[in-house]
């Protein structure tokens, strides 16, 4: 049994609207492999970065691409042509390419105005590295996700004639790029863009020099910021600058010795997660699949905690995607294989539910409907025959909850070692 395209479009008003708007393209896309359709759209976005005449043109290209890939990803996932992991990776790749095309356009225009020397009037040579954090960093974006971006620049690259203008110039470029991503037009939007994960966002410019960033993290960085940088990757812009920065930041993120203050911070982060959500019974109707008990956030927190504890001594644990990290932890005998399998299975089930909740109306929701009839719509799009089947992961979420209650992993390791 598989979900038909007709069932999907009948259930999801947002997707039905996209299918009507992109009817000719969508009909052609259904005749080729989803990977091929995705690659063609991404190539068009790259071309637009090099060729768009003005901001209105690049904005239109980016938004049309977002609509098409949103439709493609939903159709491919729900009808079984893609897994949820493939769908989240496709959305993440779109974010990377859209950011790069937007930056390419902005740097090209800066070069045409004479603000930037010709060899650097492009994204790759710009001296500005854009880092994807969170789910974007792990190539795990959900269907209606924000992207968390941090922008750092290398002031030693001779991009500008006056190096003292670097902070002002790159901050303005970053602001315009965020607007290209998230401003709503008649063609929609690309991605809501959050720039607040940079150091001390209340008092710093939108783009910081790599020296300023390193000074902050090495002197004032918090453990929650260490956890945030586990998934960070240079997603767009000057990736040489980005890779060099990550190499320099590694000793801050991946400490070889775990101190009591770090363990206390981990416990404090766990308490804050508990405080910030509506704690109740694990159920289906009205359950928050991200923040609720046994949900996505708890799996991510448990995984990143183990990486923080052990990743300084074991480089094999320094991986970004959540389920790849779980597999690495099991391979290193840091957690049990069954624990890894249980968490991975539950994670992707909940991510699939989350995607279907969001694709119905392009809403950033993580909450299951309150009525059995509405839950049945989600179950149908999950290719589950009835409500009881949709409730199957409740037992697995109890396992998640137990692990979250012991974030440092003492109980897990005792059980694994037979103690």
mmCIF file of C-alpha atoms in Angstrom:
data_model
loop_
_atom_site.group_PDB
_atom_site.id
_atom_site.type_symbol
_atom_site.label_atom_id
_atom_site.label_comp_id
_atom_site.label_asym_id
_atom_site.label_seq_id
_atom_site.Cartn_x
_atom_site.Cartn_y
_atom_site.Cartn_z
ATOM 1 C CA UNK A 1 0.000 0.000 0.000
ATOM 2 C CA UNK A 2 1.314 3.457 -0.926
ATOM 3 C CA UNK A 3 -0.112 6.945 -0.663
ATOM 4 C CA UNK A 4 -1.297 8.313 -3.981
ATOM 5 C CA UNK A 5 -0.516 11.781 -5.260
ATOM 6 C CA UNK A 6 -4.255 12.425 -5.434
ATOM 7 C CA UNK A 7 -4.631 11.634 -1.717
ATOM 8 C CA UNK A 8 -1.777 13.988 -0.863
ATOM 9 C CA UNK A 9 -3.136 16.922 -2.854
ATOM 10 C CA UNK A 10 -6.660 16.359 -1.521
ATOM 11 C CA UNK A 11 -5.317 16.454 2.051
ATOM 12 C CA UNK A 12 -2.914 19.408 1.748
ATOM 13 C CA UNK A 13 -4.324 22.754 0.545
ATOM 14 C CA UNK A 14 -0.857 24.323 0.317
ATOM 15 C CA UNK A 15 0.442 21.572 -1.944
ATOM 16 C CA UNK A 16 -2.681 21.654 -4.101
ATOM 17 C CA UNK A 17 -2.081 25.371 -4.645
ATOM 18 C CA UNK A 18 1.567 24.753 -5.574
ATOM 19 C CA UNK A 19 0.572 21.954 -7.952
ATOM 20 C CA UNK A 20 -1.807 24.315 -9.746
ATOM 21 C CA UNK A 21 0.768 27.115 -9.888
ATOM 22 C CA UNK A 22 3.526 24.850 -11.226
ATOM 23 C CA UNK A 23 1.276 22.475 -13.181
ATOM 24 C CA UNK A 24 3.395 22.089 -16.326
ATOM 25 C CA UNK A 25 6.643 21.716 -14.401
ATOM 26 C CA UNK A 26 5.111 19.287 -11.888
ATOM 27 C CA UNK A 27 3.711 17.053 -14.613
ATOM 28 C CA UNK A 28 7.160 16.838 -16.217
ATOM 29 C CA UNK A 29 8.873 16.282 -12.851
ATOM 30 C CA UNK A 30 6.719 13.224 -12.141
ATOM 31 C CA UNK A 31 8.139 11.531 -15.247
ATOM 32 C CA UNK A 32 11.751 11.564 -14.024
ATOM 33 C CA UNK A 33 13.525 10.470 -10.854
ATOM 34 C CA UNK A 34 13.104 12.966 -7.986
ATOM 35 C CA UNK A 35 16.888 13.344 -7.745
ATOM 36 C CA UNK A 36 17.026 14.442 -11.387
ATOM 37 C CA UNK A 37 14.188 16.930 -10.939
ATOM 38 C CA UNK A 38 15.898 18.336 -7.837
ATOM 39 C CA UNK A 39 19.258 18.691 -9.589
ATOM 40 C CA UNK A 40 17.673 20.570 -12.493
ATOM 41 C CA UNK A 41 16.002 23.108 -10.194
ATOM 42 C CA UNK A 42 19.197 23.643 -8.197
ATOM 43 C CA UNK A 43 21.128 24.246 -11.418
ATOM 44 C CA UNK A 44 18.591 26.907 -12.397
ATOM 45 C CA UNK A 45 19.077 28.606 -9.028
ATOM 46 C CA UNK A 46 22.856 28.642 -9.476
ATOM 47 C CA UNK A 47 22.453 30.125 -12.951
ATOM 48 C CA UNK A 48 20.190 32.847 -11.558
ATOM 49 C CA UNK A 49 22.881 33.899 -9.095
ATOM 50 C CA UNK A 50 25.245 34.512 -11.999
ATOM 51 C CA UNK A 51 22.759 36.060 -14.423
ATOM 52 C CA UNK A 52 19.852 37.784 -12.620
ATOM 53 C CA UNK A 53 19.660 41.405 -13.707
ATOM 54 C CA UNK A 54 18.274 42.861 -10.503
ATOM 55 C CA UNK A 55 17.035 42.011 -7.016
ATOM 56 C CA UNK A 56 13.472 41.456 -8.202
ATOM 57 C CA UNK A 57 14.689 38.847 -10.686
ATOM 58 C CA UNK A 58 16.831 36.873 -8.228
ATOM 59 C CA UNK A 59 14.029 37.066 -5.644
ATOM 60 C CA UNK A 60 11.552 35.607 -8.122
ATOM 61 C CA UNK A 61 13.918 32.801 -9.171
ATOM 62 C CA UNK A 62 14.567 31.782 -5.561
ATOM 63 C CA UNK A 63 10.886 31.732 -4.639
ATOM 64 C CA UNK A 64 9.814 29.762 -7.681
ATOM 65 C CA UNK A 65 12.529 27.218 -6.893
ATOM 66 C CA UNK A 66 11.347 26.941 -3.291
ATOM 67 C CA UNK A 67 7.782 26.261 -4.405
ATOM 68 C CA UNK A 68 8.878 23.586 -6.840
ATOM 69 C CA UNK A 69 11.196 21.786 -4.439
ATOM 70 C CA UNK A 70 8.631 21.988 -1.639
ATOM 71 C CA UNK A 71 6.140 20.292 -3.952
ATOM 72 C CA UNK A 72 8.696 17.775 -5.200
ATOM 73 C CA UNK A 73 9.900 16.844 -1.702
ATOM 74 C CA UNK A 74 6.389 16.371 -0.336
ATOM 75 C CA UNK A 75 5.245 14.284 -3.290
ATOM 76 C CA UNK A 76 8.395 12.143 -3.333
ATOM 77 C CA UNK A 77 8.325 11.503 0.421
ATOM 78 C CA UNK A 78 4.635 10.778 0.846
ATOM 79 C CA UNK A 79 4.393 8.537 -2.232
ATOM 80 C CA UNK A 80 7.478 6.583 -1.151
ATOM 81 C CA UNK A 81 9.923 7.664 -3.861
ATOM 82 C CA UNK A 82 12.077 9.356 -1.209
ATOM 83 C CA UNK A 83 12.640 8.605 2.451
ATOM 84 C CA UNK A 84 12.137 11.347 5.016
ATOM 85 C CA UNK A 85 15.933 11.614 5.222
ATOM 86 C CA UNK A 86 16.144 12.253 1.471
ATOM 87 C CA UNK A 87 13.413 14.864 1.697
ATOM 88 C CA UNK A 88 15.109 16.755 4.522
ATOM 89 C CA UNK A 89 18.431 16.622 2.658
ATOM 90 C CA UNK A 90 16.803 18.046 -0.485
ATOM 91 C CA UNK A 91 15.337 20.981 1.441
ATOM 92 C CA UNK A 92 18.733 21.586 3.059
ATOM 93 C CA UNK A 93 20.472 21.513 -0.321
ATOM 94 C CA UNK A 94 18.000 24.098 -1.587
ATOM 95 C CA UNK A 95 18.848 26.333 1.374
ATOM 96 C CA UNK A 96 22.578 26.017 0.625
ATOM 97 C CA UNK A 97 22.197 26.774 -3.066
ATOM 98 C CA UNK A 98 19.706 29.606 -2.521
ATOM 99 C CA UNK A 99 22.033 31.305 -0.030
ATOM 100 C CA UNK A 100 24.964 30.887 -2.387
ATOM 101 C CA UNK A 101 23.023 32.251 -5.361
ATOM 102 C CA UNK A 102 21.812 35.214 -3.327
ATOM 103 C CA UNK A 103 25.328 35.983 -2.126
ATOM 104 C CA UNK A 104 26.689 35.536 -5.663
ATOM 105 C CA UNK A 105 24.182 38.116 -6.903
ATOM 106 C CA UNK A 106 24.936 40.603 -4.117
ATOM 107 C CA UNK A 107 28.709 40.337 -4.506
ATOM 108 C CA UNK A 108 28.420 40.620 -8.282
ATOM 109 C CA UNK A 109 26.410 43.820 -7.930
ATOM 110 C CA UNK A 110 28.912 45.166 -5.376
ATOM 111 C CA UNK A 111 31.649 44.529 -7.925
ATOM 112 C CA UNK A 112 29.720 46.350 -10.638
ATOM 113 C CA UNK A 113 29.467 49.377 -8.323
ATOM 114 C CA UNK A 114 33.202 49.270 -7.667
ATOM 115 C CA UNK A 115 32.833 48.404 -3.973
ATOM 116 C CA UNK A 116 34.657 45.088 -4.391
ATOM 117 C CA UNK A 117 37.726 44.174 -6.424
ATOM 118 C CA UNK A 118 36.783 42.070 -9.467
ATOM 119 C CA UNK A 119 38.465 38.787 -8.376
ATOM 120 C CA UNK A 120 36.380 38.788 -5.172
ATOM 121 C CA UNK A 121 33.024 39.866 -6.633
ATOM 122 C CA UNK A 122 31.540 36.400 -6.196
ATOM 123 C CA UNK A 123 30.358 34.142 -3.386
ATOM 124 C CA UNK A 124 33.309 31.749 -3.306
ATOM 125 C CA UNK A 125 35.930 34.501 -3.125
ATOM 126 C CA UNK A 126 33.939 36.938 -1.016
ATOM 127 C CA UNK A 127 35.803 36.416 2.260
ATOM 128 C CA UNK A 128 32.379 35.886 3.896
ATOM 129 C CA UNK A 129 31.609 32.410 5.228
ATOM 130 C CA UNK A 130 28.028 31.463 5.995
ATOM 131 C CA UNK A 131 27.580 28.666 8.533
ATOM 132 C CA UNK A 132 24.463 26.524 8.777
ATOM 133 C CA UNK A 133 23.609 25.525 12.342
ATOM 134 C CA UNK A 134 20.913 23.282 13.742
ATOM 135 C CA UNK A 135 18.942 21.044 11.392
ATOM 136 C CA UNK A 136 20.249 22.936 8.377
ATOM 137 C CA UNK A 137 23.802 22.136 9.463
ATOM 138 C CA UNK A 138 22.918 18.449 9.700
ATOM 139 C CA UNK A 139 21.082 18.539 6.345
ATOM 140 C CA UNK A 140 17.896 17.707 8.268
ATOM 141 C CA UNK A 141 15.616 20.680 7.546
ATOM 142 C CA UNK A 142 11.953 20.029 8.129
ATOM 143 C CA UNK A 143 9.260 21.035 5.700
ATOM 144 C CA UNK A 144 8.561 24.519 7.058
ATOM 145 C CA UNK A 145 11.819 25.214 8.853
ATOM 146 C CA UNK A 146 13.724 28.332 9.769
ATOM 147 C CA UNK A 147 17.384 28.332 8.829
ATOM 148 C CA UNK A 148 19.917 29.353 11.482
ATOM 149 C CA UNK A 149 22.800 31.197 9.827
ATOM 150 C CA UNK A 150 25.982 32.710 11.271
ATOM 151 C CA UNK A 151 28.158 35.009 9.123
ATOM 152 C CA UNK A 152 31.894 35.453 9.748
ATOM 153 C CA UNK A 153 34.407 37.177 7.464
ATOM 154 C CA UNK A 154 38.164 37.204 6.979
ATOM 155 C CA UNK A 155 39.360 40.845 7.088
ATOM 156 C CA UNK A 156 42.798 39.871 5.768
ATOM 157 C CA UNK A 157 41.436 39.048 2.313
ATOM 158 C CA UNK A 158 41.834 42.108 0.027
ATOM 159 C CA UNK A 159 38.169 42.199 -0.928
ATOM 160 C CA UNK A 160 37.583 45.857 -0.042
ATOM 161 C CA UNK A 161 39.863 48.787 -0.746
ATOM 162 C CA UNK A 162 39.351 49.962 2.849
ATOM 163 C CA UNK A 163 39.625 47.089 5.377
ATOM 164 C CA UNK A 164 38.072 49.303 8.053
ATOM 165 C CA UNK A 165 34.788 49.059 6.146
ATOM 166 C CA UNK A 166 34.647 45.253 6.379
ATOM 167 C CA UNK A 167 32.222 44.970 9.293
ATOM 168 C CA UNK A 168 29.828 47.506 7.809
ATOM 169 C CA UNK A 169 30.011 46.027 4.304
ATOM 170 C CA UNK A 170 29.588 42.377 5.280
ATOM 171 C CA UNK A 171 26.822 43.152 7.776
ATOM 172 C CA UNK A 172 24.912 44.994 5.063
ATOM 173 C CA UNK A 173 25.405 42.074 2.662
ATOM 174 C CA UNK A 174 24.195 39.640 5.340
ATOM 175 C CA UNK A 175 21.120 41.762 6.056
ATOM 176 C CA UNK A 176 20.221 41.974 2.357
ATOM 177 C CA UNK A 177 20.773 38.245 1.936
ATOM 178 C CA UNK A 178 18.441 37.463 4.842
ATOM 179 C CA UNK A 179 15.818 39.704 3.250
ATOM 180 C CA UNK A 180 16.221 37.868 -0.063
ATOM 181 C CA UNK A 181 15.511 34.638 1.791
ATOM 182 C CA UNK A 182 12.589 35.585 3.991
ATOM 183 C CA UNK A 183 10.729 38.640 2.703
ATOM 184 C CA UNK A 184 7.265 37.634 1.478
ATOM 185 C CA UNK A 185 6.342 38.669 -2.062
ATOM 186 C CA UNK A 186 3.644 37.627 -4.506
ATOM 187 C CA UNK A 187 5.843 34.572 -5.175
ATOM 188 C CA UNK A 188 6.077 33.594 -1.489
ATOM 189 C CA UNK A 189 9.301 33.305 0.506
ATOM 190 C CA UNK A 190 12.356 31.041 0.471
ATOM 191 C CA UNK A 191 13.321 30.370 4.119
ATOM 192 C CA UNK A 192 12.717 32.285 7.329
ATOM 193 C CA UNK A 193 16.245 33.210 8.371
ATOM 194 C CA UNK A 194 17.463 33.527 11.964
ATOM 195 C CA UNK A 195 20.780 35.318 12.542
ATOM 196 C CA UNK A 196 20.622 35.282 16.352
ATOM 197 C CA UNK A 197 22.958 32.346 17.017
ATOM 198 C CA UNK A 198 26.007 34.536 16.436
ATOM 199 C CA UNK A 199 28.059 35.592 19.483
ATOM 200 C CA UNK A 200 26.223 38.032 21.764
ATOM 201 C CA UNK A 201 23.540 38.909 19.180
ATOM 202 C CA UNK A 202 22.109 41.773 21.211
ATOM 203 C CA UNK A 203 25.253 43.859 20.867
ATOM 204 C CA UNK A 204 27.172 42.606 17.820
ATOM 205 C CA UNK A 205 26.847 43.352 14.085
ATOM 206 C CA UNK A 206 25.251 40.786 11.781
ATOM 207 C CA UNK A 207 28.670 39.742 10.448
ATOM 208 C CA UNK A 208 31.746 39.329 12.650
ATOM 209 C CA UNK A 209 35.408 38.891 11.831
ATOM 210 C CA UNK A 210 36.757 35.407 12.441
ATOM 211 C CA UNK A 211 39.162 36.843 15.027
ATOM 212 C CA UNK A 212 36.323 38.443 16.986
ATOM 213 C CA UNK A 213 34.309 35.229 16.850
ATOM 214 C CA UNK A 214 37.194 33.070 18.060
ATOM 215 C CA UNK A 215 37.967 35.510 20.866
ATOM 216 C CA UNK A 216 34.346 35.335 22.012
ATOM 217 C CA UNK A 217 34.049 31.550 21.947
ATOM 218 C CA UNK A 218 37.399 30.938 23.606
ATOM 219 C CA UNK A 219 36.754 33.489 26.345
ATOM 220 C CA UNK A 220 32.994 33.662 26.873
ATOM 221 C CA UNK A 221 31.416 30.793 24.942
ATOM 222 C CA UNK A 222 28.772 28.747 26.757
ATOM 223 C CA UNK A 223 28.214 24.994 26.641
ATOM 224 C CA UNK A 224 24.942 25.420 24.754
ATOM 225 C CA UNK A 225 26.971 27.205 22.066
ATOM 226 C CA UNK A 226 29.396 24.286 21.973
ATOM 227 C CA UNK A 227 26.421 22.010 21.363
ATOM 228 C CA UNK A 228 25.138 24.322 18.617
ATOM 229 C CA UNK A 229 28.453 24.155 16.779
ATOM 230 C CA UNK A 230 28.439 20.344 16.667
ATOM 231 C CA UNK A 231 26.206 20.516 13.583
ATOM 232 C CA UNK A 232 27.717 23.678 12.099
ATOM 233 C CA UNK A 233 29.113 23.554 8.573
ATOM 234 C CA UNK A 234 30.146 26.149 5.993
ATOM 235 C CA UNK A 235 27.093 26.019 3.738
ATOM 236 C CA UNK A 236 27.648 28.958 1.389
ATOM 237 C CA UNK A 237 30.011 31.770 0.537
ATOM 238 C CA UNK A 238 33.765 31.499 1.047
ATOM 239 C CA UNK A 239 34.090 27.887 2.168
ATOM 240 C CA UNK A 240 37.871 28.110 2.537
ATOM 241 C CA UNK A 241 37.371 30.762 5.199
ATOM 242 C CA UNK A 242 34.648 28.599 6.745
ATOM 243 C CA UNK A 243 36.736 25.431 6.880
ATOM 244 C CA UNK A 244 39.688 27.295 8.381
ATOM 245 C CA UNK A 245 37.463 28.783 11.079
ATOM 246 C CA UNK A 246 36.027 25.387 12.041
ATOM 247 C CA UNK A 247 39.542 23.978 12.354
ATOM 248 C CA UNK A 248 40.466 26.778 14.748
ATOM 249 C CA UNK A 249 37.219 26.415 16.703
ATOM 250 C CA UNK A 250 37.525 22.633 17.127
ATOM 251 C CA UNK A 251 39.399 22.715 20.482
ATOM 252 C CA UNK A 252 36.562 24.816 21.928
ATOM 253 C CA UNK A 253 33.799 22.492 20.719
ATOM 254 C CA UNK A 254 35.603 19.185 21.196
ATOM 255 C CA UNK A 255 37.314 19.212 24.590
ATOM 256 C CA UNK A 256 39.388 16.208 25.520
ATOM 257 C CA UNK A 257 38.616 16.472 29.218
ATOM 258 C CA UNK A 258 35.119 16.829 30.640
ATOM 259 C CA UNK A 259 34.888 18.998 33.735
ATOM 260 C CA UNK A 260 32.214 19.133 36.419
ATOM 261 C CA UNK A 261 31.043 22.547 35.202
ATOM 262 C CA UNK A 262 30.213 21.055 31.805
ATOM 263 C CA UNK A 263 28.236 18.226 33.400
ATOM 264 C CA UNK A 264 26.364 20.766 35.535
ATOM 265 C CA UNK A 265 25.584 22.790 32.409
ATOM 266 C CA UNK A 266 24.247 19.694 30.655
ATOM 267 C CA UNK A 267 21.923 19.032 33.588
ATOM 268 C CA UNK A 268 20.865 22.691 33.555
ATOM 269 C CA UNK A 269 20.080 22.553 29.823
ATOM 270 C CA UNK A 270 17.941 19.473 30.447
ATOM 271 C CA UNK A 271 16.022 21.266 33.200
ATOM 272 C CA UNK A 272 15.486 24.276 30.919
ATOM 273 C CA UNK A 273 14.078 22.049 28.170
ATOM 274 C CA UNK A 274 11.649 20.560 30.710
ATOM 275 C CA UNK A 275 10.586 24.000 31.931
ATOM 276 C CA UNK A 276 10.091 25.423 28.436
ATOM 277 C CA UNK A 277 7.589 22.817 27.247
ATOM 278 C CA UNK A 278 4.188 21.572 28.236
ATOM 279 C CA UNK A 279 4.999 18.366 30.087
ATOM 280 C CA UNK A 280 2.227 15.809 30.040
ATOM 281 C CA UNK A 281 1.426 12.238 29.143
ATOM 282 C CA UNK A 282 2.862 10.712 25.985
ATOM 283 C CA UNK A 283 -0.131 10.471 23.663
ATOM 284 C CA UNK A 284 -1.157 11.084 20.053
ATOM 285 C CA UNK A 285 -3.871 13.769 19.956
ATOM 286 C CA UNK A 286 -2.347 17.167 20.698
ATOM 287 C CA UNK A 287 1.153 15.769 21.196
ATOM 288 C CA UNK A 288 4.100 17.991 20.283
ATOM 289 C CA UNK A 289 6.372 15.687 18.296
ATOM 290 C CA UNK A 290 9.303 18.090 18.623
ATOM 291 C CA UNK A 291 9.157 19.410 22.179
ATOM 292 C CA UNK A 292 6.895 16.872 23.871
ATOM 293 C CA UNK A 293 7.942 13.963 26.058
ATOM 294 C CA UNK A 294 9.925 11.412 24.088
ATOM 295 C CA UNK A 295 10.102 13.775 21.131
ATOM 296 C CA UNK A 296 12.625 14.974 18.570
ATOM 297 C CA UNK A 297 14.278 17.526 20.862
ATOM 298 C CA UNK A 298 15.000 14.891 23.512
ATOM 299 C CA UNK A 299 16.624 12.567 20.959
ATOM 300 C CA UNK A 300 18.775 15.414 19.646
ATOM 301 C CA UNK A 301 19.721 16.493 23.163
ATOM 302 C CA UNK A 302 20.716 12.989 24.241
ATOM 303 C CA UNK A 303 22.796 12.506 21.082
ATOM 304 C CA UNK A 304 24.617 15.829 21.283
ATOM 305 C CA UNK A 305 25.294 15.333 24.977
ATOM 306 C CA UNK A 306 27.081 12.061 24.270
ATOM 307 C CA UNK A 307 29.035 13.763 21.479
ATOM 308 C CA UNK A 308 30.104 16.591 23.798
ATOM 309 C CA UNK A 309 31.248 14.109 26.421
ATOM 310 C CA UNK A 310 33.176 11.741 24.159
ATOM 311 C CA UNK A 311 33.871 13.608 20.915
ATOM 312 C CA UNK A 312 36.975 15.347 22.214
ATOM 313 C CA UNK A 313 38.739 12.006 22.546
ATOM 314 C CA UNK A 314 37.130 10.176 19.628
ATOM 315 C CA UNK A 315 37.055 12.013 16.291
ATOM 316 C CA UNK A 316 34.706 9.410 14.796
ATOM 317 C CA UNK A 317 31.903 10.943 16.881
ATOM 318 C CA UNK A 318 32.249 14.371 15.259
ATOM 319 C CA UNK A 319 29.427 13.977 12.769
ATOM 320 C CA UNK A 320 26.548 16.341 12.128
ATOM 321 C CA UNK A 321 23.354 14.398 11.290
ATOM 322 C CA UNK A 322 21.598 13.067 14.388
ATOM 323 C CA UNK A 323 21.134 9.485 13.241
ATOM 324 C CA UNK A 324 24.671 9.264 11.833
ATOM 325 C CA UNK A 325 25.891 10.417 15.233
ATOM 326 C CA UNK A 326 23.828 7.700 16.925
ATOM 327 C CA UNK A 327 25.367 5.095 14.621
ATOM 328 C CA UNK A 328 28.852 6.433 15.374
ATOM 329 C CA UNK A 329 28.178 6.325 19.122
ATOM 330 C CA UNK A 330 27.083 2.698 18.835
ATOM 331 C CA UNK A 331 30.089 1.787 16.670
ATOM 332 C CA UNK A 332 32.372 3.312 19.308
ATOM 333 C CA UNK A 333 30.565 1.263 21.983
ATOM 334 C CA UNK A 334 29.513 4.463 23.727
ATOM 335 C CA UNK A 335 25.831 3.511 23.537
ATOM 336 C CA UNK A 336 24.238 0.154 22.820
ATOM 337 C CA UNK A 337 23.289 -0.849 19.288
ATOM 338 C CA UNK A 338 19.670 -1.377 20.342
ATOM 339 C CA UNK A 339 19.577 2.124 21.825
ATOM 340 C CA UNK A 340 20.907 3.525 18.559
ATOM 341 C CA UNK A 341 18.369 1.558 16.520
ATOM 342 C CA UNK A 342 15.436 2.518 18.772
ATOM 343 C CA UNK A 343 16.315 6.206 18.728
ATOM 344 C CA UNK A 344 16.947 6.231 14.980
ATOM 345 C CA UNK A 345 13.650 4.537 14.195
ATOM 346 C CA UNK A 346 11.711 6.852 16.505
ATOM 347 C CA UNK A 347 13.531 9.937 15.238
ATOM 348 C CA UNK A 348 12.674 9.335 11.595
ATOM 349 C CA UNK A 349 9.091 8.372 12.393
ATOM 350 C CA UNK A 350 8.585 11.619 14.299
ATOM 351 C CA UNK A 351 10.367 13.623 11.598
ATOM 352 C CA UNK A 352 8.008 12.074 9.037
ATOM 353 C CA UNK A 353 4.997 13.055 11.131
ATOM 354 C CA UNK A 354 6.430 16.563 11.557
ATOM 355 C CA UNK A 355 6.896 16.952 7.802
ATOM 356 C CA UNK A 356 3.326 15.909 7.107
ATOM 357 C CA UNK A 357 1.927 18.261 9.727
ATOM 358 C CA UNK A 358 3.810 21.140 8.124
ATOM 359 C CA UNK A 359 3.168 20.364 4.464
ATOM 360 C CA UNK A 360 -0.604 20.524 4.892
ATOM 361 C CA UNK A 361 -0.637 24.336 5.072
ATOM 362 C CA UNK A 362 3.051 25.356 5.131
ATOM 363 C CA UNK A 363 2.804 25.994 8.867
ATOM 364 C CA UNK A 364 5.703 25.711 11.303
ATOM 365 C CA UNK A 365 3.792 23.422 13.623
ATOM 366 C CA UNK A 366 4.926 20.369 15.539
ATOM 367 C CA UNK A 367 1.622 19.615 17.280
ATOM 368 C CA UNK A 368 -0.629 16.704 16.372
ATOM 369 C CA UNK A 369 -4.314 17.516 15.773
ATOM 370 C CA UNK A 370 -6.712 17.249 18.676
ATOM 371 C CA UNK A 371 -9.330 14.990 17.079
ATOM 372 C CA UNK A 372 -9.120 11.374 15.877
ATOM 373 C CA UNK A 373 -10.458 12.444 12.481
ATOM 374 C CA UNK A 374 -7.648 14.949 11.949
ATOM 375 C CA UNK A 375 -5.044 12.517 13.265
ATOM 376 C CA UNK A 376 -6.353 10.010 10.723
ATOM 377 C CA UNK A 377 -5.409 12.426 7.920
ATOM 378 C CA UNK A 378 -1.807 12.472 9.167
ATOM 379 C CA UNK A 379 -1.826 8.683 9.607
ATOM 380 C CA UNK A 380 -3.079 8.271 6.046
ATOM 381 C CA UNK A 381 -0.238 10.425 4.713
ATOM 382 C CA UNK A 382 2.178 8.281 6.760
ATOM 383 C CA UNK A 383 0.749 5.239 4.929
ATOM 384 C CA UNK A 384 -0.589 3.923 8.228
ATOM 385 C CA UNK A 385 -3.949 2.133 7.942
ATOM 386 C CA UNK A 386 -5.553 3.518 11.088
ATOM 387 C CA UNK A 387 -5.108 5.502 14.272
ATOM 388 C CA UNK A 388 -3.813 2.507 16.247
ATOM 389 C CA UNK A 389 -0.932 2.090 13.815
ATOM 390 C CA UNK A 390 -0.080 5.765 14.192
ATOM 391 C CA UNK A 391 0.186 5.235 17.951
ATOM 392 C CA UNK A 392 2.854 2.520 17.593
ATOM 393 C CA UNK A 393 5.836 4.785 18.439
ATOM 394 C CA UNK A 394 4.426 5.689 21.865
ATOM 395 C CA UNK A 395 6.410 2.797 23.399
ATOM 396 C CA UNK A 396 9.571 3.918 21.653
ATOM 397 C CA UNK A 397 9.093 7.431 22.988
ATOM 398 C CA UNK A 398 9.079 5.987 26.510
ATOM 399 C CA UNK A 399 12.604 4.725 25.739
ATOM 400 C CA UNK A 400 13.583 8.209 24.555
ATOM 401 C CA UNK A 401 12.189 9.705 27.736
ATOM 402 C CA UNK A 402 14.229 7.354 29.901
ATOM 403 C CA UNK A 403 17.459 8.265 28.122
ATOM 404 C CA UNK A 404 16.677 11.980 28.302
ATOM 405 C CA UNK A 405 16.258 11.649 32.076
ATOM 406 C CA UNK A 406 19.933 10.565 32.227
ATOM 407 C CA UNK A 407 21.618 12.928 29.725
ATOM 408 C CA UNK A 408 25.179 12.182 30.825
ATOM 409 C CA UNK A 409 24.500 8.536 29.963
ATOM 410 C CA UNK A 410 25.552 6.823 33.199
ATOM 411 C CA UNK A 411 22.659 4.361 33.203
ATOM 412 C CA UNK A 412 23.069 3.542 29.507
ATOM 413 C CA UNK A 413 26.760 2.729 29.979
ATOM 414 C CA UNK A 414 26.097 0.663 33.117
ATOM 415 C CA UNK A 415 23.550 -1.429 31.212
ATOM 416 C CA UNK A 416 25.871 -1.793 28.218
ATOM 417 C CA UNK A 417 28.728 -2.937 30.454
ATOM 418 C CA UNK A 418 26.496 -5.271 32.418
ATOM 419 C CA UNK A 419 26.866 -3.325 35.647
#
